[in-house]
Amino acid sequence: MDGIRGNLTGLQEAIVASDLDCVIATSPENFTYTTDTVVWTQKMGRLAVAIIPREGTPSILVAEQEKGYVSQQSWIQEVHSYVAHGPSPLSALKEILSEKGLATGRIGVEAGFFKTSEYTELTAALPEAELVNCRPIFDKLRVIKTPEEVNLLKFGAVATERALLATYATIRPGDRERSVAGRLAGNMLQNGADLPAFLFLTIGANTGHAHSSPTEYLAELGDLVKSDVGAYFSGYFSDVARTAVLGSASVEQRSLYERLYEVHSETLASIRPGVPVKEVFQVATEGYKRVKIPFPFSFAGHGIGLSAHEGPLLGADDETILAPQMVLAVETRVRWPGQAGYHIEDMVCVTETGLEVWTQHMETRRLMEI
């Protein structure tokens, strides 16, 4: 299994430890994790399935129109297909499991991703099988990234920040917010992204919103420009946020941003192996309180990988202990809806001795002036 991004060795060890005969990956994240392939049309009701047995040959089941691409992209050579909008793909899945002698075994399935009707159909089709939720197995494995995953996530982080820098350098008074967002989407593709994943670029009073679509607003001197954006890189997410001002920053804007960056810097400095993530969250909350910036949020960052938000969550209730090769998006922000908002978000990797900040191409210590 050399060269596979996901920890397939760890997955098979977990299959044995859980006394499962196989796992069936059906979510987009875990299908990609097990196959190294993205099926962009995959969604609930349009299944793409990876079957990873305890022993023997893994296999894939996808819609017929995806078979050629998946066969070309995946390390798994056994690829089956079904007719989309035709007979139920679960009939084809049952046949594959029966051929492999797995239809009467303990089968790990991703509870919560199947539609209720599909899960009911699956249990009826496999009356002698014991279906066990395997989602926790994947969640635990994906917290620690493989070296291949780290390299891919780092590439995505750097590419996304470069796209932000290229876009911010072009913003001028009179630019339409929607047009700037379009340039940013293009710059992400130019820097190697497969597709934009989310694009929240706002200007002026719109920066007070967390997640809003670009509008027809025309930029003016003195406006804040805020972006929280991510893209797909072979199925893996990036997530970077930056704030700037068009023209010269006011004393108030500069002061608020520098206080926010102080909290951000302290939060980053608290990240190292062996530290409980809840302590990182405590550093952030105490920092906000000290600099007198409101903090109504339940987390100060999150793991990132095949999901934009995955474990660990840098919050008060997460019991995770930081460890090398965890990749995090650490975010420090404040918003006043309809008025103004500031957001700094860096992608970092926990190392043996501390952390490596991947997103360092833009000025973040001071409010960037465009």
mmCIF file of C-alpha atoms in Angstrom:
data_model
loop_
_atom_site.group_PDB
_atom_site.id
_atom_site.type_symbol
_atom_site.label_atom_id
_atom_site.label_comp_id
_atom_site.label_asym_id
_atom_site.label_seq_id
_atom_site.Cartn_x
_atom_site.Cartn_y
_atom_site.Cartn_z
ATOM 1 C CA MET A 1 0.000 0.000 0.000
ATOM 2 C CA ASP A 2 2.971 2.315 -0.483
ATOM 3 C CA GLY A 3 2.137 5.805 -1.730
ATOM 4 C CA ILE A 4 -1.458 5.807 -0.490
ATOM 5 C CA ARG A 5 -2.311 9.051 1.304
ATOM 6 C CA GLY A 6 -4.632 7.620 3.947
ATOM 7 C CA ASN A 7 -3.482 5.385 6.789
ATOM 8 C CA LEU A 8 -4.720 2.119 5.268
ATOM 9 C CA THR A 9 -2.432 0.049 7.493
ATOM 10 C CA GLY A 10 -3.993 1.698 10.532
ATOM 11 C CA LEU A 11 -7.456 1.093 9.090
ATOM 12 C CA GLN A 12 -6.856 -2.622 8.642
ATOM 13 C CA GLU A 13 -5.412 -2.855 12.153
ATOM 14 C CA ALA A 14 -8.578 -1.159 13.448
ATOM 15 C CA ILE A 15 -10.732 -3.598 11.464
ATOM 16 C CA VAL A 16 -8.987 -6.498 13.206
ATOM 17 C CA ALA A 17 -9.113 -4.828 16.638
ATOM 18 C CA SER A 18 -12.852 -4.191 16.220
ATOM 19 C CA ASP A 19 -13.437 -7.788 15.103
ATOM 20 C CA LEU A 20 -14.930 -6.642 11.807
ATOM 21 C CA ASP A 21 -14.801 -8.584 8.565
ATOM 22 C CA CYS A 22 -14.785 -5.424 6.455
ATOM 23 C CA VAL A 23 -15.657 -1.746 6.454
ATOM 24 C CA ILE A 24 -17.783 0.008 3.856
ATOM 25 C CA ALA A 25 -16.797 3.650 3.281
ATOM 26 C CA THR A 26 -19.697 5.633 1.818
ATOM 27 C CA SER A 27 -19.141 9.263 2.845
ATOM 28 C CA PRO A 28 -17.198 11.407 0.350
ATOM 29 C CA GLU A 29 -14.458 11.945 2.945
ATOM 30 C CA ASN A 30 -13.879 8.304 3.778
ATOM 31 C CA PHE A 31 -14.334 7.091 0.213
ATOM 32 C CA THR A 32 -11.471 9.401 -0.747
ATOM 33 C CA TYR A 33 -9.491 8.370 2.352
ATOM 34 C CA THR A 34 -9.622 4.709 1.345
ATOM 35 C CA THR A 35 -9.342 5.050 -2.436
ATOM 36 C CA ASP A 36 -7.240 8.187 -3.074
ATOM 37 C CA THR A 37 -9.981 9.224 -5.482
ATOM 38 C CA VAL A 38 -12.562 12.011 -5.464
ATOM 39 C CA VAL A 39 -15.960 11.340 -7.016
ATOM 40 C CA TRP A 40 -17.283 14.879 -7.376
ATOM 41 C CA THR A 41 -20.845 13.718 -8.022
ATOM 42 C CA GLN A 42 -20.958 11.631 -4.844
ATOM 43 C CA LYS A 43 -23.704 12.577 -2.418
ATOM 44 C CA MET A 44 -26.351 10.946 -0.288
ATOM 45 C CA GLY A 45 -28.455 8.918 -2.704
ATOM 46 C CA ARG A 46 -25.669 8.810 -5.333
ATOM 47 C CA LEU A 47 -23.407 6.275 -3.688
ATOM 48 C CA ALA A 48 -19.711 5.689 -4.154
ATOM 49 C CA VAL A 49 -18.594 2.783 -1.989
ATOM 50 C CA ALA A 50 -15.213 1.422 -0.956
ATOM 51 C CA ILE A 51 -15.150 -2.062 0.564
ATOM 52 C CA ILE A 52 -12.025 -2.715 2.630
ATOM 53 C CA PRO A 53 -11.937 -6.316 3.901
ATOM 54 C CA ARG A 54 -10.049 -7.690 6.846
ATOM 55 C CA GLU A 55 -8.271 -9.945 4.367
ATOM 56 C CA GLY A 56 -8.340 -10.099 0.604
ATOM 57 C CA THR A 57 -8.864 -7.666 -2.242
ATOM 58 C CA PRO A 58 -10.525 -4.278 -1.670
ATOM 59 C CA SER A 59 -13.148 -3.143 -4.147
ATOM 60 C CA ILE A 60 -15.093 -0.092 -5.267
ATOM 61 C CA LEU A 61 -18.680 0.410 -6.401
ATOM 62 C CA VAL A 62 -19.563 3.615 -8.284
ATOM 63 C CA ALA A 63 -22.063 4.863 -10.848
ATOM 64 C CA GLU A 64 -21.274 3.623 -14.363
ATOM 65 C CA GLN A 65 -20.223 7.050 -15.671
ATOM 66 C CA GLU A 66 -17.572 7.310 -12.936
ATOM 67 C CA LYS A 67 -16.036 3.862 -13.459
ATOM 68 C CA GLY A 68 -13.426 4.831 -16.049
ATOM 69 C CA TYR A 69 -12.136 7.796 -14.069
ATOM 70 C CA VAL A 70 -12.072 5.924 -10.763
ATOM 71 C CA SER A 71 -10.306 2.933 -12.343
ATOM 72 C CA GLN A 72 -7.641 5.302 -13.636
ATOM 73 C CA GLN A 73 -7.200 7.249 -10.400
ATOM 74 C CA SER A 74 -7.453 4.727 -7.567
ATOM 75 C CA TRP A 75 -4.922 2.234 -6.289
ATOM 76 C CA ILE A 76 -7.832 -0.215 -5.944
ATOM 77 C CA GLN A 77 -8.057 -2.232 -9.149
ATOM 78 C CA GLU A 78 -11.379 -4.004 -8.610
ATOM 79 C CA VAL A 79 -14.016 -1.451 -9.640
ATOM 80 C CA HIS A 80 -17.695 -2.354 -10.038
ATOM 81 C CA SER A 81 -20.481 -0.116 -11.284
ATOM 82 C CA TYR A 82 -24.229 0.396 -11.162
ATOM 83 C CA VAL A 83 -26.617 2.368 -13.356
ATOM 84 C CA ALA A 84 -27.429 5.753 -11.827
ATOM 85 C CA HIS A 85 -31.176 6.335 -11.441
ATOM 86 C CA GLY A 86 -31.685 2.646 -12.208
ATOM 87 C CA PRO A 87 -31.933 -0.391 -9.924
ATOM 88 C CA SER A 88 -30.764 0.210 -6.368
ATOM 89 C CA PRO A 89 -26.952 0.223 -6.019
ATOM 90 C CA LEU A 90 -27.431 -1.686 -2.774
ATOM 91 C CA SER A 91 -28.341 -4.767 -4.810
ATOM 92 C CA ALA A 92 -24.947 -4.524 -6.507
ATOM 93 C CA LEU A 93 -23.301 -3.990 -3.116
ATOM 94 C CA LYS A 94 -24.964 -7.130 -1.744
ATOM 95 C CA GLU A 95 -23.673 -9.145 -4.716
ATOM 96 C CA ILE A 96 -20.100 -7.953 -4.144
ATOM 97 C CA LEU A 97 -20.255 -8.768 -0.440
ATOM 98 C CA SER A 98 -21.736 -12.196 -1.176
ATOM 99 C CA GLU A 99 -19.028 -13.001 -3.732
ATOM 100 C CA LYS A 100 -16.384 -12.137 -1.143
ATOM 101 C CA GLY A 101 -18.040 -14.193 1.595
ATOM 102 C CA LEU A 102 -18.758 -11.081 3.644
ATOM 103 C CA ALA A 103 -22.554 -10.988 3.515
ATOM 104 C CA THR A 104 -22.870 -12.917 6.786
ATOM 105 C CA GLY A 105 -20.073 -11.183 8.667
ATOM 106 C CA ARG A 106 -19.605 -8.179 10.941
ATOM 107 C CA ILE A 107 -19.648 -5.245 8.553
ATOM 108 C CA GLY A 108 -18.584 -1.727 9.465
ATOM 109 C CA VAL A 109 -20.875 0.887 7.913
ATOM 110 C CA GLU A 110 -20.956 4.661 8.222
ATOM 111 C CA ALA A 111 -24.074 5.256 10.280
ATOM 112 C CA GLY A 112 -25.473 8.676 9.525
ATOM 113 C CA PHE A 113 -24.499 8.867 5.874
ATOM 114 C CA PHE A 114 -26.976 6.404 4.370
ATOM 115 C CA LYS A 115 -30.496 7.675 3.864
ATOM 116 C CA THR A 116 -32.935 5.988 6.252
ATOM 117 C CA SER A 117 -34.540 4.153 3.334
ATOM 118 C CA GLU A 118 -31.121 2.951 2.126
ATOM 119 C CA TYR A 119 -30.111 1.705 5.562
ATOM 120 C CA THR A 120 -33.417 -0.129 5.903
ATOM 121 C CA GLU A 121 -32.873 -1.685 2.477
ATOM 122 C CA LEU A 122 -29.308 -2.676 3.360
ATOM 123 C CA THR A 123 -30.313 -4.412 6.593
ATOM 124 C CA ALA A 124 -33.062 -6.274 4.737
ATOM 125 C CA ALA A 125 -30.640 -7.312 1.981
ATOM 126 C CA LEU A 126 -28.104 -8.616 4.516
ATOM 127 C CA PRO A 127 -30.255 -10.388 7.130
ATOM 128 C CA GLU A 128 -27.394 -12.549 8.393
ATOM 129 C CA ALA A 129 -24.877 -9.716 8.669
ATOM 130 C CA GLU A 130 -24.195 -7.641 11.761
ATOM 131 C CA LEU A 131 -23.900 -3.969 10.821
ATOM 132 C CA VAL A 132 -21.626 -1.944 13.104
ATOM 133 C CA ASN A 133 -21.005 1.810 13.005
ATOM 134 C CA CYS A 134 -17.416 2.269 11.802
ATOM 135 C CA ARG A 135 -17.484 6.070 11.621
ATOM 136 C CA PRO A 136 -15.495 6.418 14.905
ATOM 137 C CA ILE A 137 -12.696 4.305 13.399
ATOM 138 C CA PHE A 138 -12.275 6.747 10.520
ATOM 139 C CA ASP A 139 -12.638 9.811 12.758
ATOM 140 C CA LYS A 140 -9.844 8.607 15.040
ATOM 141 C CA LEU A 141 -7.507 7.678 12.186
ATOM 142 C CA ARG A 142 -7.961 10.975 10.379
ATOM 143 C CA VAL A 143 -6.933 13.118 13.367
ATOM 144 C CA ILE A 144 -3.270 12.202 12.761
ATOM 145 C CA LYS A 145 -2.242 12.851 9.171
ATOM 146 C CA THR A 146 0.130 10.689 7.177
ATOM 147 C CA PRO A 147 3.226 12.358 5.670
ATOM 148 C CA GLU A 148 1.499 12.311 2.272
ATOM 149 C CA GLU A 149 -1.544 14.063 3.719
ATOM 150 C CA VAL A 150 0.642 16.648 5.456
ATOM 151 C CA ASN A 151 2.383 17.482 2.176
ATOM 152 C CA LEU A 152 -0.906 17.848 0.320
ATOM 153 C CA LEU A 153 -2.503 19.999 3.021
ATOM 154 C CA LYS A 154 0.580 22.223 3.171
ATOM 155 C CA PHE A 155 0.461 22.715 -0.590
ATOM 156 C CA GLY A 156 -3.207 23.697 -0.343
ATOM 157 C CA ALA A 157 -2.608 26.117 2.510
ATOM 158 C CA VAL A 158 0.227 27.910 0.725
ATOM 159 C CA ALA A 159 -1.654 27.989 -2.583
ATOM 160 C CA THR A 160 -4.762 29.464 -0.974
ATOM 161 C CA GLU A 161 -2.849 32.210 0.794
ATOM 162 C CA ARG A 162 -1.001 33.074 -2.415
ATOM 163 C CA ALA A 163 -4.367 33.366 -4.154
ATOM 164 C CA LEU A 164 -5.548 35.726 -1.414
ATOM 165 C CA LEU A 165 -2.409 37.848 -1.713
ATOM 166 C CA ALA A 166 -2.719 38.054 -5.507
ATOM 167 C CA THR A 167 -6.364 39.085 -5.200
ATOM 168 C CA TYR A 168 -5.940 41.636 -2.429
ATOM 169 C CA ALA A 169 -3.175 43.356 -4.406
ATOM 170 C CA THR A 170 -5.693 44.162 -7.166
ATOM 171 C CA ILE A 171 -8.575 45.609 -5.110
ATOM 172 C CA ARG A 172 -9.347 49.267 -5.805
ATOM 173 C CA PRO A 173 -12.117 51.720 -4.834
ATOM 174 C CA GLY A 174 -15.169 51.075 -6.984
ATOM 175 C CA ASP A 175 -14.516 47.350 -7.325
ATOM 176 C CA ARG A 176 -17.647 45.263 -7.020
ATOM 177 C CA GLU A 177 -17.526 42.760 -4.160
ATOM 178 C CA ARG A 178 -18.780 40.007 -6.475
ATOM 179 C CA SER A 179 -16.050 40.754 -9.038
ATOM 180 C CA VAL A 180 -13.325 40.577 -6.399
ATOM 181 C CA ALA A 181 -14.690 37.222 -5.235
ATOM 182 C CA GLY A 182 -14.593 36.001 -8.831
ATOM 183 C CA ARG A 183 -10.941 36.997 -9.147
ATOM 184 C CA LEU A 184 -10.181 35.147 -5.928
ATOM 185 C CA ALA A 185 -11.862 31.983 -7.227
ATOM 186 C CA GLY A 186 -9.791 32.213 -10.404
ATOM 187 C CA ASN A 187 -6.591 32.779 -8.455
ATOM 188 C CA MET A 188 -7.248 29.681 -6.342
ATOM 189 C CA LEU A 189 -7.550 27.608 -9.506
ATOM 190 C CA GLN A 190 -4.440 29.237 -10.976
ATOM 191 C CA ASN A 191 -2.528 28.252 -7.830
ATOM 192 C CA GLY A 192 -3.435 24.581 -8.093
ATOM 193 C CA ALA A 193 -6.865 24.117 -6.523
ATOM 194 C CA ASP A 194 -9.250 21.616 -8.088
ATOM 195 C CA LEU A 195 -12.336 23.634 -7.138
ATOM 196 C CA PRO A 196 -13.195 26.431 -4.695
ATOM 197 C CA ALA A 197 -14.858 24.830 -1.650
ATOM 198 C CA PHE A 198 -16.210 27.957 0.053
ATOM 199 C CA LEU A 199 -15.627 31.610 -0.695
ATOM 200 C CA PHE A 200 -16.721 34.222 1.819
ATOM 201 C CA LEU A 201 -15.192 37.487 0.629
ATOM 202 C CA THR A 202 -16.824 40.597 2.062
ATOM 203 C CA ILE A 203 -16.113 44.323 1.946
ATOM 204 C CA GLY A 204 -17.215 47.214 4.148
ATOM 205 C CA ALA A 205 -20.168 46.607 6.458
ATOM 206 C CA ASN A 206 -20.578 43.132 4.952
ATOM 207 C CA THR A 207 -17.443 42.024 6.834
ATOM 208 C CA GLY A 208 -19.656 41.842 9.922
ATOM 209 C CA HIS A 209 -21.238 38.684 8.544
ATOM 210 C CA ALA A 210 -19.588 35.303 9.054
ATOM 211 C CA HIS A 211 -20.692 33.527 5.900
ATOM 212 C CA SER A 212 -22.389 35.560 3.205
ATOM 213 C CA SER A 213 -22.414 35.423 -0.573
ATOM 214 C CA PRO A 214 -20.645 38.232 -2.466
ATOM 215 C CA THR A 215 -22.885 41.180 -3.312
ATOM 216 C CA GLU A 216 -22.999 44.118 -5.706
ATOM 217 C CA TYR A 217 -21.448 46.420 -3.087
ATOM 218 C CA LEU A 218 -18.821 48.833 -4.470
ATOM 219 C CA ALA A 219 -15.651 49.151 -2.407
ATOM 220 C CA GLU A 220 -14.727 52.505 -0.878
ATOM 221 C CA LEU A 221 -11.546 53.857 0.690
ATOM 222 C CA GLY A 222 -11.386 52.931 4.356
ATOM 223 C CA ASP A 223 -13.412 49.746 3.893
ATOM 224 C CA LEU A 224 -12.311 46.554 5.557
ATOM 225 C CA VAL A 225 -11.836 43.559 3.254
ATOM 226 C CA LYS A 226 -12.317 40.162 4.913
ATOM 227 C CA SER A 227 -11.997 36.691 3.431
ATOM 228 C CA ASP A 228 -12.601 33.235 4.864
ATOM 229 C CA VAL A 229 -11.921 30.879 1.982
ATOM 230 C CA GLY A 230 -11.024 27.317 1.154
ATOM 231 C CA ALA A 231 -10.517 25.079 -1.835
ATOM 232 C CA TYR A 232 -10.246 21.395 -2.667
ATOM 233 C CA PHE A 233 -6.858 19.862 -3.372
ATOM 234 C CA SER A 234 -7.349 16.194 -4.352
ATOM 235 C CA GLY A 235 -10.313 16.164 -1.987
ATOM 236 C CA TYR A 236 -8.481 17.824 0.917
ATOM 237 C CA PHE A 237 -9.547 21.236 2.183
ATOM 238 C CA SER A 238 -7.706 24.469 2.739
ATOM 239 C CA ASP A 239 -9.074 27.132 5.096
ATOM 240 C CA VAL A 240 -7.443 30.556 5.399
ATOM 241 C CA ALA A 241 -8.805 33.910 6.564
ATOM 242 C CA ARG A 242 -7.281 37.357 6.107
ATOM 243 C CA THR A 243 -8.382 40.924 6.819
ATOM 244 C CA ALA A 244 -7.107 44.111 5.185
ATOM 245 C CA VAL A 245 -8.197 47.702 4.695
ATOM 246 C CA LEU A 246 -8.589 49.566 1.421
ATOM 247 C CA GLY A 247 -6.321 52.590 1.731
ATOM 248 C CA SER A 248 -5.018 53.797 5.086
ATOM 249 C CA ALA A 249 -6.268 52.170 8.274
ATOM 250 C CA SER A 250 -7.895 54.345 10.912
ATOM 251 C CA VAL A 251 -6.462 54.420 14.427
ATOM 252 C CA GLU A 252 -9.443 52.393 15.637
ATOM 253 C CA GLN A 253 -9.077 49.764 12.899
ATOM 254 C CA ARG A 254 -5.362 49.415 13.494
ATOM 255 C CA SER A 255 -5.745 49.155 17.275
ATOM 256 C CA LEU A 256 -8.472 46.540 17.133
ATOM 257 C CA TYR A 257 -6.614 44.408 14.629
ATOM 258 C CA GLU A 258 -3.364 44.520 16.603
ATOM 259 C CA ARG A 259 -5.178 43.428 19.774
ATOM 260 C CA LEU A 260 -6.785 40.587 17.837
ATOM 261 C CA TYR A 261 -3.427 39.528 16.431
ATOM 262 C CA GLU A 262 -1.995 39.513 19.963
ATOM 263 C CA VAL A 263 -4.582 36.896 20.921
ATOM 264 C CA HIS A 264 -3.906 34.961 17.731
ATOM 265 C CA SER A 265 -0.164 34.934 18.338
ATOM 266 C CA GLU A 266 -0.587 33.710 21.916
ATOM 267 C CA THR A 267 -2.960 30.979 20.788
ATOM 268 C CA LEU A 268 -0.457 29.748 18.206
ATOM 269 C CA ALA A 269 2.341 29.823 20.784
ATOM 270 C CA SER A 270 0.355 27.504 23.067
ATOM 271 C CA ILE A 271 0.209 24.729 20.470
ATOM 272 C CA ARG A 272 2.719 21.924 20.952
ATOM 273 C CA PRO A 273 2.670 18.139 21.448
ATOM 274 C CA GLY A 274 1.247 16.962 24.767
ATOM 275 C CA VAL A 275 -0.977 19.998 25.333
ATOM 276 C CA PRO A 276 -4.723 19.328 25.738
ATOM 277 C CA VAL A 277 -6.665 21.225 23.080
ATOM 278 C CA LYS A 278 -8.927 22.620 25.806
ATOM 279 C CA GLU A 279 -5.866 24.468 27.172
ATOM 280 C CA VAL A 280 -5.343 26.107 23.781
ATOM 281 C CA PHE A 281 -8.964 27.242 23.891
ATOM 282 C CA GLN A 282 -8.428 28.617 27.399
ATOM 283 C CA VAL A 283 -5.417 30.636 26.227
ATOM 284 C CA ALA A 284 -7.584 32.130 23.489
ATOM 285 C CA THR A 285 -10.523 32.978 25.763
ATOM 286 C CA GLU A 286 -8.266 34.581 28.359
ATOM 287 C CA GLY A 287 -6.558 36.580 25.625
ATOM 288 C CA TYR A 288 -9.841 37.939 24.297
ATOM 289 C CA LYS A 289 -10.847 38.941 27.803
ATOM 290 C CA ARG A 290 -7.545 40.716 28.443
ATOM 291 C CA VAL A 291 -7.650 42.778 25.235
ATOM 292 C CA LYS A 292 -11.366 43.517 25.728
ATOM 293 C CA ILE A 293 -12.663 41.939 22.518
ATOM 294 C CA PRO A 294 -15.920 39.949 22.707
ATOM 295 C CA PHE A 295 -15.611 36.192 22.216
ATOM 296 C CA PRO A 296 -19.002 34.471 21.779
ATOM 297 C CA PHE A 297 -17.489 31.450 20.029
ATOM 298 C CA SER A 298 -17.223 27.837 21.206
ATOM 299 C CA PHE A 299 -13.872 27.101 19.556
ATOM 300 C CA ALA A 300 -10.608 28.755 18.537
ATOM 301 C CA GLY A 301 -9.807 26.440 15.660
ATOM 302 C CA HIS A 302 -10.287 22.949 14.334
ATOM 303 C CA GLY A 303 -8.665 20.040 12.611
ATOM 304 C CA ILE A 304 -8.782 20.082 8.833
ATOM 305 C CA GLY A 305 -8.309 17.446 6.160
ATOM 306 C CA LEU A 306 -10.912 15.692 4.060
ATOM 307 C CA SER A 307 -13.492 17.758 5.955
ATOM 308 C CA ALA A 308 -13.196 21.498 6.431
ATOM 309 C CA HIS A 309 -13.907 20.917 10.126
ATOM 310 C CA GLU A 310 -12.763 17.645 11.679
ATOM 311 C CA GLY A 311 -11.145 16.551 14.916
ATOM 312 C CA PRO A 312 -9.768 17.899 17.063
ATOM 313 C CA LEU A 313 -11.939 20.913 17.877
ATOM 314 C CA LEU A 314 -10.037 23.584 19.806
ATOM 315 C CA GLY A 315 -12.862 23.957 22.304
ATOM 316 C CA ALA A 316 -13.565 23.581 26.012
ATOM 317 C CA ASP A 317 -15.015 20.075 25.801
ATOM 318 C CA ASP A 318 -12.576 18.287 23.502
ATOM 319 C CA GLU A 319 -10.351 15.869 25.439
ATOM 320 C CA THR A 320 -7.806 15.432 22.627
ATOM 321 C CA ILE A 321 -4.112 15.822 23.433
ATOM 322 C CA LEU A 322 -2.123 17.517 20.673
ATOM 323 C CA ALA A 323 0.283 15.225 18.829
ATOM 324 C CA PRO A 324 2.682 15.486 15.888
ATOM 325 C CA GLN A 325 1.121 15.481 12.418
ATOM 326 C CA MET A 326 -2.155 16.981 13.526
ATOM 327 C CA VAL A 327 -3.119 19.697 11.041
ATOM 328 C CA LEU A 328 -5.151 22.597 12.415
ATOM 329 C CA ALA A 329 -6.831 25.747 11.202
ATOM 330 C CA VAL A 330 -6.387 28.235 14.045
ATOM 331 C CA GLU A 331 -8.779 31.164 13.811
ATOM 332 C CA THR A 332 -9.153 34.389 15.738
ATOM 333 C CA ARG A 333 -12.064 36.622 14.828
ATOM 334 C CA VAL A 334 -14.581 39.225 15.905
ATOM 335 C CA ARG A 335 -17.737 40.419 14.193
ATOM 336 C CA TRP A 336 -20.408 43.068 14.573
ATOM 337 C CA PRO A 337 -23.141 42.085 12.059
ATOM 338 C CA GLY A 338 -23.930 44.879 9.625
ATOM 339 C CA GLN A 339 -20.933 46.932 10.799
ATOM 340 C CA ALA A 340 -17.496 45.322 10.681
ATOM 341 C CA GLY A 341 -15.587 42.092 11.127
ATOM 342 C CA TYR A 342 -11.987 40.914 11.430
ATOM 343 C CA HIS A 343 -10.706 37.379 10.884
ATOM 344 C CA ILE A 344 -7.239 35.804 10.994
ATOM 345 C CA GLU A 345 -6.967 32.084 10.250
ATOM 346 C CA ASP A 346 -3.754 30.149 9.739
ATOM 347 C CA MET A 347 -3.193 26.535 8.802
ATOM 348 C CA VAL A 348 -0.542 24.893 10.967
ATOM 349 C CA CYS A 349 0.946 21.474 11.590
ATOM 350 C CA VAL A 350 1.900 20.181 15.023
ATOM 351 C CA THR A 351 5.522 18.996 14.973
ATOM 352 C CA GLU A 352 7.676 16.998 17.389
ATOM 353 C CA THR A 353 8.714 20.202 19.164
ATOM 354 C CA GLY A 354 5.965 22.749 18.506
ATOM 355 C CA LEU A 355 4.224 23.783 15.337
ATOM 356 C CA GLU A 356 4.903 24.893 11.789
ATOM 357 C CA VAL A 357 2.796 27.766 10.481
ATOM 358 C CA TRP A 358 2.215 27.193 6.787
ATOM 359 C CA THR A 359 0.465 30.457 5.890
ATOM 360 C CA GLN A 360 3.087 33.188 6.179
ATOM 361 C CA HIS A 361 3.071 34.926 2.791
ATOM 362 C CA MET A 362 0.777 37.795 3.832
ATOM 363 C CA GLU A 363 1.306 40.428 6.502
ATOM 364 C CA THR A 364 -0.696 39.443 9.563
ATOM 365 C CA ARG A 365 1.094 41.177 12.432
ATOM 366 C CA ARG A 366 -0.413 44.486 11.339
ATOM 367 C CA LEU A 367 -3.563 45.315 9.435
ATOM 368 C CA MET A 368 -2.630 45.027 5.772
ATOM 369 C CA GLU A 369 -3.252 48.201 3.789
ATOM 370 C CA ILE A 370 -4.159 47.736 0.129
#
